[in-house]
C-alpha positions as a printed NumPy array, in Angstrom:
array([[-19.122,   6.4  , -32.331],
       [-17.842,   6.104, -28.74 ],
       [-18.656,   8.881, -26.338],
       [-16.001,  10.78 , -24.461],
       [-15.591,   9.887, -20.8  ],
       [-14.505,  12.202, -18.063],
       [-11.67 ,  11.04 , -15.813],
       [-11.656,  12.55 , -12.365],
       [ -8.346,  12.532, -10.533],
       [ -7.946,  13.885,  -7.058],
       [ -4.469,  14.248,  -5.581],
       [ -4.08 ,  14.654,  -1.853],
       [ -0.963,  15.543,   0.087],
       [ -0.644,  14.394,   3.675],
       [ -0.568,  11.382,   5.945],
       [ -2.054,   8.481,   3.979],
       [ -3.949,   6.918,   6.875],
       [ -5.497,  10.21 ,   7.99 ],
       [ -6.313,  11.127,   4.389],
       [ -8.075,   7.844,   3.683],
       [-10.015,   8.058,   6.939],
       [-11.638,  11.201,   5.503],
       [-12.664,   9.439,   2.31 ],
       [-15.958,   7.735,   1.505],
       [-15.93 ,   3.959,   1.662],
       [-15.793,   2.163,  -1.685],
       [-15.042,   5.402,  -3.574],
       [-11.687,   4.537,  -5.234],
       [-11.153,   2.539,  -8.414],
       [ -7.384,   2.014,  -8.245],
       [ -4.633,   2.333,  -5.627],
       [ -1.012,   2.253,  -6.741],
       [  1.528,   2.664,  -3.99 ],
       [  5.166,   2.223,  -3.157],
       [  5.302,   2.821,   0.588],
       [  8.549,   3.191,   2.536],
       [ 10.221,  -0.206,   2.621],
       [ 11.647,  -0.006,   6.138],
       [ 15.048,  -1.024,   4.791],
       [ 17.023,   1.948,   6.118],
       [ 16.722,   4.117,   3.005],
       [ 17.797,   7.711,   3.619],
       [ 14.614,   9.695,   2.919],
       [ 14.679,  13.452,   3.483],
       [ 11.928,  13.545,   6.068],
       [ 11.049,   9.939,   7.   ],
       [ 12.874,   7.543,   9.302],
       [ 12.957,   4.252,   7.358],
       [ 14.172,   2.243,  10.373],
       [ 11.102,   1.333,  12.425],
       [ 11.069,  -1.797,  14.56 ],
       [  9.768,  -4.674,  12.382],
       [  6.524,  -5.233,  14.316],
       [  5.758,  -1.504,  14.334],
       [  6.285,  -1.283,  10.573],
       [  4.103,  -4.33 ,   9.898],
       [  1.352,  -3.023,  12.219],
       [  1.417,   0.364,  10.446],
       [  1.247,  -1.418,   7.093],
       [ -1.788,  -3.372,   8.275],
       [ -3.382,  -0.09 ,   9.32 ],
       [ -2.96 ,   1.696,   5.995],
       [ -3.863,  -1.411,   3.952],
       [ -7.113,  -1.723,   5.976],
       [ -7.926,   1.845,   4.927],
       [ -7.087,   1.013,   1.303],
       [ -9.506,  -1.899,   1.479],
       [-12.213,   0.304,   2.999],
       [-11.986,   3.011,   0.329],
       [-11.467,   0.637,  -2.61 ],
       [-14.509,  -0.263,  -4.69 ],
       [-15.485,  -3.936,  -4.675],
       [-14.184,  -4.323,  -8.22 ],
       [-11.216,  -2.012,  -7.646],
       [ -7.532,  -2.827,  -8.055],
       [ -4.623,  -2.423,  -5.623],
       [ -1.024,  -2.414,  -6.804],
       [  1.636,  -2.601,  -4.089],
       [  5.328,  -2.187,  -4.801],
       [  7.596,  -3.377,  -2.01 ],
       [ 11.327,  -3.838,  -1.785],
       [ 13.897,  -6.021,  -0.135],
       [ 17.624,  -6.213,   0.282],
       [ 19.96 ,  -9.186,   0.413],
       [ 20.339,  -8.433,   4.134],
       [ 16.534,  -8.506,   4.646],
       [ 14.961, -10.585,   1.858],
       [ 11.88 , -11.713,   3.829],
       [ 10.314,  -8.338,   4.564],
       [  8.035,  -8.296,   1.482],
       [  6.83 , -11.809,   2.351],
       [  6.143, -10.809,   5.958],
       [  4.211,  -7.798,   4.687],
       [  2.148, -10.052,   2.384],
       [  1.35 , -12.292,   5.362],
       [  0.406,  -9.244,   7.456],
       [ -2.27 ,  -8.162,   4.922],
       [ -3.441, -11.52 ,   3.563],
       [ -6.669, -11.462,   5.581],
       [ -7.565,  -8.085,   4.091],
       [ -6.92 ,  -8.611,   0.382],
       [ -6.748, -11.431,  -2.133],
       [ -3.373, -11.778,  -3.832],
       [ -3.874, -12.151,  -7.573],
       [ -0.424, -11.651,  -9.123],
       [  3.157, -11.231,  -8.072],
       [  5.807,  -9.586, -10.232],
       [  9.535,  -9.824,  -9.549],
       [ 12.277,  -7.77 , -11.164]])
C-alpha cells in the first residue's frame, strides 16, 4: 500500500526578485509564472509600459533568480503574451533567457 506524502506549499507576497534572493539555492521543485507582458495592459498597480530593453533586462534578472532557486531536476513554466501590434516580444524574451534555461516545449493557443 502506498504511503501518504506531505506536500509543502509556501506562498510569498512581494517583489519576486527580492523574495527569491532570500530563498535557498536549489530549493524549489516547480515555478509557474505569468509575469506582466509589457504590452500596455492596465493593471491596478503596475505600469505595463516599460522601455523594451528595460523589460527584457528585468526579465533576465528574475529568470536568473528562478534558475538559482530551482532544483536541478525542477520544472519552469512561463506564460507570456503578445499582441498583433507586438508579436515578437515573447520571442525576444526567449532569446533573452536562452543562456539560462533549456527550452523543452512551446505551447501556443
